[in-house]
Amino acid sequence: MLHPVRRLRDALLAVALASTVLAAPAAAATPAASVPAAAAPVQAAPAGSGYWHTDGRRLLDEANRPVRIAGVNWFGFETETYAPHGLWARDYKSMITQMKSLGYNTIRLPYSDDLFKGTSPVSLNTSGGMNADLQGLNSLQVMDKIVDFAGASGLKVILDRHRPDSAGQSALWYTAAVPESTWIADLTALASRYAGKPAVIGIDLHNEPHDPACWGCGDASVDWRLAAERAGNAVLAANPQLLVFVEGVQSFNGSWYWWGGNLQGAGQYPVRLNVPNRLVYSAHDYATSVGQQTWFTDPSFPNNLPGIWDRNWGYLFQQNIAPVWVGEFGTTLQPAVDRTWLKALVGYLRPTAQNGADGFNWTFWSWNPNSGDTGGILNSDWTTVDTAKDAYLADIKAPAFGTGDGGGGTTGCKASWHLDNQWGSGFTATVTVTADTAVNSWKVNWTWPDGQQLSSAWNATAQQTATAVTAANLAYNGTLAAGGSTSFGLQATWSGANTAPALTCTAA
């Protein structure tokens, strides 16, 4: 069966376009003289830190700890807005902070090669200080801002070459207007641009290759597997620490599936990269709101679904060949069959509570409400959440990632953690609060990961309930100019690892 072309999505998108860590001050909170002070041990970076690599079907962070991608697609860079959609309604920092608050830890950012034409975003609202730091930037510079803020918030980013240009998707990775040489040059430019910024963990080489694209046929003009090797090795030559995400095709040996979802040939004809442990296979899978398929009306539905997924992409995970990332899946949830499909797929992807990071990786399509054939996590007001849709994903969400220094998400401010001193069962730390825009008050929240207990704090009012801690400004240090900062300190007890907490800073 031919994959249904997503004309509805593109058409409706076109319509849419038309329409903390605490540190003691220098003179305070040193341990009592009777307590032997010792140099603080070097702490392990938070889980998810740094660049990632693969080991069989697992993704591992820089410290070889298993991690799981559990995120959303935020599209728009690939369209004629030249920026993620919704920035006509909200500040980008608010968007990213909300993603994290809902339990998503990764953003897939689709783009087109128009990103490199110096184009300026349209429909970008900068009133009332909204998106103020994006004003006057071109599309690529806006991407820089989003990557930096996502990384500071503990989220990872996967860049997705979605289209050759903003006009629409293409079956092959090149067109007459955008040749393969441009595709590879732009991929390597991004790999180099974000070298040293491990918030960007990798690049999805091309979105949804489909007929006449083949896998393993040997014709260099249409063999997607060979093209992925050429592009993937170019990316790794520019930045050998990145992950390379390779989608499937539409058909293999007469067997048809969703665009980009057919990885049946990858077992026989694997993608060969020059840098080991960097390959992740990616599949797309959809429900009837995108297109009807024979398996939805089969009498054995939904019991037939695991076998279909096994055959097309799941076997790569089951046989420990490589990690598998379902880069797109979504539905409006309107038909009952779609709700059944989504429940079955979430179970197949392996719930986090039972399996930890040993499961399929995923990014839901989409964050945006203006995807014509799926809708999004957000409702049409670009603020409230489709709680029914979000609830289906609860079992496969996974923890957010650290930023290397305990930094966390922000709304108007950011907070960073510094361990000042540690001894026996106690320690002191400093939290520095920095304002993104002028603020009149701030608050920092965190949850102790190892059962630490707050003893005292200075330069802030702090209280702890169970493992949750809230620290707020005092009368004299709540007002900060844009870029201004202040610090507060604390003393606490610890046992175990004394891991730095992830901080969330909010300001008014």
Short mmCIF file of C-alpha atoms in Angstrom, two decimals:
data_model
loop_
_atom_site.label_atom_id
_atom_site.label_comp_id
_atom_site.label_asym_id
_atom_site.label_seq_id
_atom_site.Cartn_x
_atom_site.Cartn_y
_atom_site.Cartn_z
CA MET A 1 0.00 0.00 0.00
CA LEU A 2 1.29 3.46 -0.84
CA HIS A 3 1.92 5.79 2.03
CA PRO A 4 -0.73 8.53 2.09
CA VAL A 5 0.90 11.79 1.12
CA ARG A 6 0.58 14.31 3.90
CA ARG A 7 -1.13 16.92 1.76
CA LEU A 8 -3.60 17.68 4.53
CA ARG A 9 -0.83 18.50 7.00
CA ASP A 10 1.03 20.72 4.56
CA ALA A 11 -2.16 22.43 3.46
CA LEU A 12 -3.23 23.26 6.99
CA LEU A 13 0.25 24.41 7.87
CA ALA A 14 0.08 26.78 4.95
CA VAL A 15 -3.22 28.08 6.28
CA ALA A 16 -1.68 28.56 9.68
CA LEU A 17 1.13 30.55 8.12
CA ALA A 18 -1.31 32.79 6.39
CA SER A 19 -3.47 33.39 9.19
CA THR A 20 19.15 25.77 42.25
CA VAL A 21 22.16 25.59 43.46
CA LEU A 22 23.13 27.49 46.51
CA ALA A 23 26.48 28.95 47.40
CA ALA A 24 27.58 30.53 50.64
CA PRO A 25 28.63 34.17 50.54
CA ALA A 26 32.29 34.76 51.07
CA ALA A 27 32.02 35.41 54.79
CA ALA A 28 29.27 33.03 55.85
CA ALA A 29 28.38 29.43 56.58
CA THR A 30 31.72 27.78 57.03
CA PRO A 31 31.57 24.55 59.02
CA ALA A 32 32.28 24.72 62.72
CA ALA A 33 35.96 24.53 63.55
CA SER A 34 35.45 21.18 65.23
CA VAL A 35 34.19 19.69 61.99
CA PRO A 36 37.09 18.63 59.79
CA ALA A 37 36.69 20.34 56.44
CA ALA A 38 37.85 18.47 53.40
CA ALA A 39 38.13 19.31 49.77
CA ALA A 40 34.91 18.53 47.98
CA PRO A 41 35.18 15.39 45.88
CA VAL A 42 34.64 15.72 42.18
CA GLN A 43 30.99 14.94 41.58
CA ALA A 44 29.76 12.90 38.68
CA ALA A 45 28.01 14.96 36.05
CA PRO A 46 24.21 14.65 36.08
CA ALA A 47 22.70 11.82 34.07
CA GLY A 48 22.49 12.58 30.37
CA SER A 49 25.43 14.97 30.41
CA GLY A 50 27.69 15.43 27.45
CA TYR A 51 27.57 13.73 24.09
CA TRP A 52 26.05 10.29 23.77
CA HIS A 53 27.03 7.03 22.12
CA THR A 54 25.48 3.63 21.50
CA ASP A 55 26.04 0.15 22.85
CA GLY A 56 23.91 -2.40 21.06
CA ARG A 57 20.33 -1.21 21.44
CA ARG A 58 21.16 1.22 24.25
CA LEU A 59 21.97 4.92 24.28
CA LEU A 60 24.61 5.89 26.85
CA ASP A 61 25.69 9.31 28.09
CA GLU A 62 29.31 10.42 28.44
CA ALA A 63 29.61 8.49 31.73
CA ASN A 64 28.18 5.32 30.14
CA ARG A 65 24.84 5.64 31.92
CA PRO A 66 21.74 4.51 29.97
CA VAL A 67 19.53 7.35 28.77
CA ARG A 68 16.23 7.52 26.92
CA ILE A 69 14.93 10.08 24.42
CA ALA A 70 11.35 10.96 25.36
CA GLY A 71 10.36 14.15 23.61
CA VAL A 72 8.34 16.16 21.15
CA ASN A 73 8.62 17.56 17.64
CA TRP A 74 8.44 21.36 17.50
CA PHE A 75 8.16 22.21 13.85
CA GLY A 76 8.35 25.51 11.99
CA PHE A 77 11.97 26.12 10.97
CA GLU A 78 11.25 24.09 7.84
CA THR A 79 8.30 26.29 6.84
CA GLU A 80 8.00 29.85 5.58
CA THR A 81 7.99 31.22 9.14
CA TYR A 82 11.68 30.19 9.37
CA ALA A 83 11.23 29.67 13.11
CA PRO A 84 9.35 27.23 15.36
CA HIS A 85 5.63 27.86 15.23
CA GLY A 86 3.80 29.49 18.09
CA LEU A 87 6.30 32.28 18.68
CA TRP A 88 3.58 34.61 17.46
CA ALA A 89 1.76 33.69 20.69
CA ARG A 90 4.41 32.93 23.31
CA ASP A 91 8.01 33.39 24.35
CA TYR A 92 10.29 30.55 23.27
CA LYS A 93 11.67 30.15 26.79
CA SER A 94 8.18 29.68 28.14
CA MET A 95 7.57 26.97 25.53
CA ILE A 96 10.71 25.04 26.42
CA THR A 97 10.12 25.37 30.15
CA GLN A 98 6.62 23.97 29.69
CA MET A 99 7.95 21.02 27.71
CA LYS A 100 10.26 20.16 30.56
CA SER A 101 7.55 20.63 33.18
CA LEU A 102 5.41 18.06 31.34
CA GLY A 103 8.18 15.47 31.43
CA TYR A 104 9.58 15.73 27.90
CA ASN A 105 13.36 15.68 27.73
CA THR A 106 14.19 16.13 24.04
CA ILE A 107 13.15 18.44 21.19
CA ARG A 108 13.28 17.34 17.57
CA LEU A 109 13.67 20.52 15.51
CA PRO A 110 12.75 20.14 11.83
CA TYR A 111 14.48 22.55 9.44
CA SER A 112 15.00 23.06 5.72
CA ASP A 113 18.15 24.10 3.89
CA ASP A 114 16.63 27.59 3.66
CA LEU A 115 18.06 27.89 7.18
CA PHE A 116 21.35 28.90 5.54
CA LYS A 117 19.95 31.66 3.33
CA GLY A 118 20.03 34.33 6.00
CA THR A 119 16.24 34.49 6.13
CA SER A 120 14.56 36.32 9.01
CA PRO A 121 11.75 34.70 10.97
CA VAL A 122 8.22 35.95 10.39
CA SER A 123 5.28 35.92 12.80
CA LEU A 124 7.68 36.51 15.68
CA ASN A 125 6.01 38.37 18.54
CA THR A 126 8.38 40.64 20.49
CA SER A 127 5.76 42.79 22.24
CA GLY A 128 6.01 43.26 26.00
CA GLY A 129 9.50 41.80 26.07
CA MET A 130 8.36 38.50 24.54
CA ASN A 131 11.15 36.85 22.50
CA ALA A 132 13.11 40.07 23.00
CA ASP A 133 16.48 38.40 22.48
CA LEU A 134 15.34 36.99 19.10
CA GLN A 135 14.58 40.39 17.60
CA GLY A 136 16.73 41.12 14.56
CA LEU A 137 18.17 37.61 14.34
CA ASN A 138 18.08 35.43 11.27
CA SER A 139 16.71 31.90 11.29
CA LEU A 140 20.00 30.18 12.11
CA GLN A 141 20.67 32.59 14.97
CA VAL A 142 17.23 31.86 16.38
CA MET A 143 18.12 28.17 16.32
CA ASP A 144 21.25 29.01 18.32
CA LYS A 145 19.12 30.64 21.01
CA ILE A 146 16.75 27.69 21.22
CA VAL A 147 19.60 25.19 21.43
CA ASP A 148 21.30 27.18 24.18
CA PHE A 149 18.17 27.59 26.27
CA ALA A 150 17.13 23.98 25.82
CA GLY A 151 20.59 22.86 26.95
CA ALA A 152 20.51 25.18 29.96
CA SER A 153 17.10 23.70 30.82
CA GLY A 154 18.35 20.12 30.77
CA LEU A 155 16.79 19.20 27.42
CA LYS A 156 18.53 17.66 24.44
CA VAL A 157 17.98 18.66 20.79
CA ILE A 158 17.94 16.55 17.63
CA LEU A 159 18.16 18.55 14.41
CA ASP A 160 16.01 17.13 11.61
CA ARG A 161 16.68 17.96 7.98
CA HIS A 162 12.99 17.86 7.14
CA ARG A 163 12.87 19.41 3.68
CA PRO A 164 15.26 20.69 1.01
CA ASP A 165 13.46 24.05 1.13
CA SER A 166 10.33 25.50 2.68
CA ALA A 167 8.15 24.52 -0.29
CA GLY A 168 7.58 20.95 0.93
CA GLN A 169 8.95 17.49 1.58
CA SER A 170 10.84 15.49 -1.03
CA ALA A 171 11.01 11.76 -1.69
CA LEU A 172 14.79 11.81 -2.10
CA TRP A 173 17.39 13.69 -0.13
CA TYR A 174 18.10 16.00 -3.06
CA THR A 175 16.18 17.97 -5.66
CA ALA A 176 17.14 19.93 -8.75
CA ALA A 177 17.25 23.10 -6.65
CA VAL A 178 19.03 21.52 -3.66
CA PRO A 179 21.61 18.97 -4.85
CA GLU A 180 23.24 16.35 -2.66
CA SER A 181 26.34 18.53 -2.32
CA THR A 182 24.26 21.28 -0.67
CA TRP A 183 22.53 18.78 1.60
CA ILE A 184 25.86 17.42 2.86
CA ALA A 185 27.49 20.86 3.12
CA ASP A 186 24.62 22.14 5.27
CA LEU A 187 24.63 19.04 7.48
CA THR A 188 28.35 19.42 8.13
CA ALA A 189 27.93 23.16 8.76
CA LEU A 190 25.46 22.38 11.53
CA ALA A 191 27.68 19.65 12.93
CA SER A 192 30.56 22.12 13.13
CA ARG A 193 28.41 24.98 14.42
CA TYR A 194 27.24 23.02 17.44
CA ALA A 195 30.51 21.24 18.17
CA GLY A 196 31.18 21.70 21.86
CA LYS A 197 27.47 22.16 22.58
CA PRO A 198 26.28 18.69 23.61
CA ALA A 199 22.71 19.94 23.95
CA VAL A 200 22.64 18.93 20.26
CA ILE A 201 23.15 15.18 20.48
CA GLY A 202 22.70 14.41 16.81
CA ILE A 203 21.20 15.02 13.38
CA ASP A 204 18.36 13.22 11.59
CA LEU A 205 19.81 13.18 8.06
CA HIS A 206 16.59 13.41 6.03
CA ASN A 207 12.91 13.16 6.83
CA GLU A 208 10.82 10.33 5.42
CA PRO A 209 12.63 9.06 2.33
CA HIS A 210 10.07 7.33 0.12
CA ASP A 211 9.65 5.86 -3.35
CA PRO A 212 11.69 5.90 -5.50
CA ALA A 213 14.14 5.81 -2.57
CA CYS A 214 15.35 2.23 -2.00
CA TRP A 215 17.40 0.46 0.66
CA GLY A 216 20.33 -1.66 -0.48
CA CYS A 217 19.54 -1.62 -4.21
CA GLY A 218 23.01 -0.26 -5.06
CA ASP A 219 21.89 2.60 -7.32
CA ALA A 220 23.65 5.62 -5.80
CA SER A 221 21.00 7.99 -7.17
CA VAL A 222 18.19 6.39 -5.15
CA ASP A 223 19.80 4.06 -2.57
CA TRP A 224 19.06 5.86 0.69
CA ARG A 225 21.30 3.55 2.70
CA LEU A 226 24.33 4.59 0.61
CA ALA A 227 23.37 8.26 0.78
CA ALA A 228 23.02 8.03 4.56
CA GLU A 229 26.55 6.62 4.74
CA ARG A 230 27.94 9.50 2.66
CA ALA A 231 26.17 12.14 4.69
CA GLY A 232 26.65 10.44 8.05
CA ASN A 233 30.38 10.10 7.56
CA ALA A 234 30.62 13.75 6.50
CA VAL A 235 28.79 14.77 9.67
CA LEU A 236 31.09 12.65 11.82
CA ALA A 237 34.17 14.06 10.10
CA ALA A 238 33.00 17.50 11.23
CA ASN A 239 31.95 16.38 14.72
CA PRO A 240 32.72 12.75 15.60
CA GLN A 241 30.76 12.96 18.86
CA LEU A 242 27.34 13.35 17.29
CA LEU A 243 24.74 10.63 16.88
CA VAL A 244 23.62 10.00 13.31
CA PHE A 245 19.91 9.24 12.99
CA VAL A 246 18.91 7.34 9.84
CA GLU A 247 15.26 6.86 8.92
CA GLY A 248 13.84 4.02 6.89
CA VAL A 249 12.21 4.16 3.45
CA GLN A 250 8.74 3.34 2.14
CA SER A 251 9.22 -0.07 0.53
CA PHE A 252 11.65 -2.97 0.62
CA ASN A 253 11.37 -6.07 -1.57
CA GLY A 254 7.74 -5.27 -2.33
CA SER A 255 6.74 -4.72 1.28
CA TRP A 256 5.21 -1.27 1.88
CA TYR A 257 5.02 0.83 5.02
CA TRP A 258 4.82 4.43 6.22
CA TRP A 259 7.23 6.91 4.65
CA GLY A 260 10.49 6.66 6.58
CA GLY A 261 9.16 3.73 8.62
CA ASN A 262 10.40 0.73 6.64
CA LEU A 263 13.71 -0.47 8.04
CA GLN A 264 13.33 -4.06 6.91
CA GLY A 265 16.53 -3.81 4.86
CA ALA A 266 18.74 -2.47 7.65
CA GLY A 267 19.48 -5.92 9.03
CA GLN A 268 20.76 -7.22 5.70
CA TYR A 269 22.24 -3.91 4.53
CA PRO A 270 23.34 -1.97 7.63
CA VAL A 271 24.46 1.64 7.47
CA ARG A 272 28.26 1.68 7.80
CA LEU A 273 29.78 4.69 9.55
CA ASN A 274 33.46 5.47 10.04
CA VAL A 275 33.00 6.27 13.73
CA PRO A 276 31.66 3.33 15.76
CA ASN A 277 28.76 3.57 18.18
CA ARG A 278 27.11 6.60 16.59
CA LEU A 279 24.28 5.07 14.54
CA VAL A 280 20.63 5.23 15.59
CA TYR A 281 17.88 3.95 13.30
CA SER A 282 14.68 5.97 13.16
CA ALA A 283 11.15 4.96 12.20
CA HIS A 284 7.89 6.88 11.77
CA ASP A 285 4.54 5.34 12.60
CA TYR A 286 1.04 6.79 12.42
CA ALA A 287 -2.65 6.14 12.98
CA THR A 288 -5.68 6.48 10.72
CA SER A 289 -5.89 10.26 11.14
CA VAL A 290 -2.80 10.36 8.89
CA GLY A 291 -3.82 7.54 6.57
CA GLN A 292 -5.67 4.27 6.38
CA GLN A 293 -3.65 1.05 6.27
CA THR A 294 -4.75 -2.57 5.92
CA TRP A 295 -3.66 -3.55 9.41
CA PHE A 296 -6.18 -1.17 11.01
CA THR A 297 -9.09 -3.14 9.55
CA ASP A 298 -7.58 -6.59 9.97
CA PRO A 299 -9.77 -8.82 12.19
CA SER A 300 -6.78 -9.42 14.45
CA PHE A 301 -6.30 -5.69 15.22
CA PRO A 302 -4.75 -4.59 17.58
CA ASN A 303 -3.05 -7.92 18.33
CA ASN A 304 -1.44 -7.78 14.88
CA LEU A 305 0.43 -4.56 15.63
CA PRO A 306 3.48 -5.90 17.53
CA GLY A 307 4.28 -8.25 14.67
CA ILE A 308 4.04 -5.40 12.17
CA TRP A 309 6.32 -3.22 14.25
CA ASP A 310 8.75 -6.09 14.81
CA ARG A 311 9.02 -6.68 11.07
CA ASN A 312 9.51 -3.07 10.02
CA TRP A 313 11.75 -1.62 12.74
CA GLY A 314 11.36 -3.29 16.13
CA TYR A 315 13.63 -6.22 15.28
CA LEU A 316 16.65 -3.89 15.30
CA PHE A 317 16.02 -3.28 19.00
CA GLN A 318 14.90 -6.83 19.83
CA GLN A 319 18.05 -8.30 18.27
CA ASN A 320 20.33 -5.74 19.98
CA ILE A 321 21.54 -4.42 16.63
CA ALA A 322 21.15 -0.69 17.31
CA PRO A 323 19.00 1.81 19.21
CA VAL A 324 15.69 2.62 17.57
CA TRP A 325 14.10 6.06 17.79
CA VAL A 326 10.48 6.52 16.73
CA GLY A 327 11.06 10.06 15.56
CA GLU A 328 7.41 10.70 14.67
CA PHE A 329 4.12 9.19 15.77
CA GLY A 330 0.85 10.95 16.43
CA THR A 331 -2.91 11.12 16.04
CA THR A 332 -5.85 13.41 16.66
CA LEU A 333 -7.24 10.68 18.97
CA GLN A 334 -10.66 11.26 17.43
CA PRO A 335 -11.28 7.77 15.95
CA ALA A 336 -11.53 4.98 18.49
CA VAL A 337 -9.13 2.90 16.39
CA ASP A 338 -6.48 5.59 16.85
CA ARG A 339 -6.83 5.49 20.61
CA THR A 340 -6.42 1.73 20.52
CA TRP A 341 -3.38 2.08 18.27
CA LEU A 342 -1.69 4.65 20.53
CA LYS A 343 -2.26 2.58 23.67
CA ALA A 344 -0.76 -0.46 21.96
CA LEU A 345 2.23 1.49 20.64
CA VAL A 346 3.03 3.01 24.04
CA GLY A 347 3.03 -0.49 25.53
CA TYR A 348 5.29 -1.75 22.74
CA LEU A 349 7.77 1.08 23.28
CA ARG A 350 8.32 -0.28 26.83
CA PRO A 351 7.19 1.69 29.90
CA THR A 352 9.98 3.43 31.77
CA ALA A 353 8.89 2.28 35.23
CA GLN A 354 9.51 -1.35 34.33
CA ASN A 355 12.39 -0.98 31.89
CA GLY A 356 14.25 2.21 32.75
CA ALA A 357 16.13 3.48 29.72
CA ASP A 358 16.02 0.04 28.08
CA GLY A 359 13.27 0.91 25.67
CA PHE A 360 12.57 2.50 22.32
CA ASN A 361 13.38 6.19 22.07
CA TRP A 362 10.71 8.56 20.80
CA THR A 363 9.58 12.08 19.96
CA PHE A 364 5.85 12.64 19.58
CA TRP A 365 4.39 14.50 16.60
CA SER A 366 3.82 17.15 17.65
CA TRP A 367 4.12 19.88 20.24
CA ASN A 368 2.33 22.17 17.77
CA PRO A 369 -1.47 22.22 17.72
CA ASN A 370 -1.46 23.25 14.02
CA SER A 371 -0.46 19.90 12.57
CA GLY A 372 -3.41 19.23 10.31
CA ASP A 373 -3.65 15.47 10.60
CA THR A 374 -2.54 14.95 14.20
CA GLY A 375 -2.96 18.11 16.25
CA GLY A 376 -0.51 18.49 19.12
CA ILE A 377 0.25 18.32 22.81
CA LEU A 378 -0.80 21.96 23.01
CA ASN A 379 -4.33 23.10 22.32
CA SER A 380 -5.06 25.75 19.71
CA ASP A 381 -4.41 28.56 22.20
CA TRP A 382 -0.74 27.51 22.16
CA THR A 383 -0.74 27.43 25.97
CA THR A 384 -3.08 24.85 27.49
CA VAL A 385 -2.34 21.14 27.22
CA ASP A 386 -4.36 18.39 25.55
CA THR A 387 -4.31 16.37 28.75
CA ALA A 388 -5.84 13.28 27.17
CA LYS A 389 -3.09 13.06 24.57
CA ASP A 390 -0.37 13.86 27.08
CA ALA A 391 -1.70 11.19 29.46
CA TYR A 392 -1.24 8.43 26.87
CA LEU A 393 2.49 9.16 26.90
CA ALA A 394 2.92 9.19 30.68
CA ASP A 395 4.25 5.62 30.92
CA ILE A 396 7.09 6.21 28.45
CA LYS A 397 8.27 9.61 29.60
CA ALA A 398 11.76 9.64 31.07
CA PRO A 399 13.81 11.89 33.35
CA ALA A 400 15.18 15.19 32.14
CA PHE A 401 18.93 15.47 31.65
CA GLY A 402 21.47 17.46 33.61
CA THR A 403 23.40 20.39 32.24
CA GLY A 404 26.74 19.47 33.79
CA ASP A 405 26.55 22.03 36.62
CA GLY A 406 23.09 21.49 38.02
CA GLY A 407 21.56 24.29 35.96
CA GLY A 408 17.89 23.98 35.23
CA GLY A 409 14.96 25.40 33.37
CA THR A 410 14.06 29.05 33.62
CA THR A 411 11.19 31.44 33.20
CA GLY A 412 12.74 34.91 33.26
CA CYS A 413 15.80 33.76 35.19
CA LYS A 414 18.25 30.92 35.48
CA ALA A 415 19.91 29.34 38.50
CA SER A 416 23.23 27.53 38.81
CA TRP A 417 24.62 25.34 41.59
CA HIS A 418 28.11 25.31 43.09
CA LEU A 419 29.23 22.92 45.84
CA ASP A 420 31.45 25.00 48.10
CA ASN A 421 32.53 22.53 50.75
CA GLN A 422 31.71 19.02 51.86
CA TRP A 423 32.64 17.07 54.97
CA GLY A 424 31.43 14.08 56.95
CA SER A 425 27.67 14.38 56.74
CA GLY A 426 27.40 18.05 55.80
CA PHE A 427 28.05 20.46 52.96
CA THR A 428 27.60 24.08 51.92
CA ALA A 429 26.61 25.31 48.48
CA THR A 430 25.87 28.51 46.60
CA VAL A 431 23.06 29.17 44.15
CA THR A 432 23.50 32.03 41.70
CA VAL A 433 20.36 33.53 40.19
CA THR A 434 20.75 35.43 36.90
CA ALA A 435 17.90 37.42 35.35
CA ASP A 436 17.17 37.00 31.64
CA THR A 437 15.04 40.15 31.70
CA ALA A 438 14.42 42.74 34.41
CA VAL A 439 12.63 41.04 37.35
CA ASN A 440 11.12 42.13 40.65
CA SER A 441 11.25 38.77 42.41
CA TRP A 442 12.55 35.25 41.90
CA LYS A 443 12.11 31.76 43.25
CA VAL A 444 14.25 28.64 42.85
CA ASN A 445 12.84 25.11 43.23
CA TRP A 446 14.52 21.75 43.26
CA THR A 447 14.11 18.20 44.48
CA TRP A 448 16.97 16.57 46.33
CA PRO A 449 17.97 13.44 44.39
CA ASP A 450 19.72 11.68 47.29
CA GLY A 451 17.65 12.57 50.35
CA GLN A 452 19.68 15.62 51.38
CA GLN A 453 18.20 17.72 54.21
CA LEU A 454 18.32 21.52 54.44
CA SER A 455 19.81 22.87 57.69
CA SER A 456 19.92 26.62 57.05
CA ALA A 457 20.07 29.23 54.31
CA TRP A 458 21.16 32.84 53.95
CA ASN A 459 20.26 35.60 51.48
CA ALA A 460 17.03 33.73 50.72
CA THR A 461 14.01 32.29 52.49
CA ALA A 462 14.21 28.54 52.04
CA GLN A 463 12.05 25.67 53.20
CA GLN A 464 11.97 21.94 52.54
CA THR A 465 8.97 19.61 52.36
CA ALA A 466 9.93 15.96 51.97
CA THR A 467 12.53 16.11 49.15
CA ALA A 468 11.25 19.35 47.58
CA VAL A 469 12.96 22.66 48.36
CA THR A 470 11.82 26.21 47.57
CA ALA A 471 14.04 29.28 48.01
CA ALA A 472 12.76 32.82 47.43
CA ASN A 473 14.40 36.23 47.40
CA LEU A 474 14.51 38.55 50.38
CA ALA A 475 13.32 42.18 50.21
CA TYR A 476 16.74 43.51 49.24
CA ASN A 477 17.78 41.08 46.48
CA GLY A 478 14.62 40.37 44.49
CA THR A 479 14.97 43.19 41.96
CA LEU A 480 17.47 42.40 39.20
CA ALA A 481 18.23 44.14 35.94
CA ALA A 482 18.43 42.08 32.77
CA GLY A 483 21.66 40.12 33.05
CA GLY A 484 22.01 40.96 36.73
CA SER A 485 22.65 38.27 39.31
CA THR A 486 22.59 37.57 43.01
CA SER A 487 23.52 34.58 45.15
CA PHE A 488 22.27 32.77 48.20
CA GLY A 489 23.77 30.01 50.24
CA LEU A 490 22.75 26.99 52.24
CA GLN A 491 24.05 24.34 54.57
CA ALA A 492 22.61 20.80 54.47
CA THR A 493 23.28 17.22 55.44
CA TRP A 494 23.92 14.46 52.94
CA SER A 495 24.55 10.78 52.49
CA GLY A 496 25.08 8.65 49.45
CA ALA A 497 26.14 10.41 46.25
CA ASN A 498 25.19 14.00 47.14
CA THR A 499 24.26 14.60 43.50
CA ALA A 500 23.68 18.21 42.48
CA PRO A 501 19.97 18.91 41.98
CA ALA A 502 18.35 20.21 38.81
CA LEU A 503 17.16 23.76 39.48
CA THR A 504 14.12 25.57 38.15
CA CYS A 505 14.09 29.37 38.41
CA THR A 506 10.97 31.48 37.98
CA ALA A 507 10.70 35.25 38.13
CA ALA A 508 8.09 37.96 38.17
#
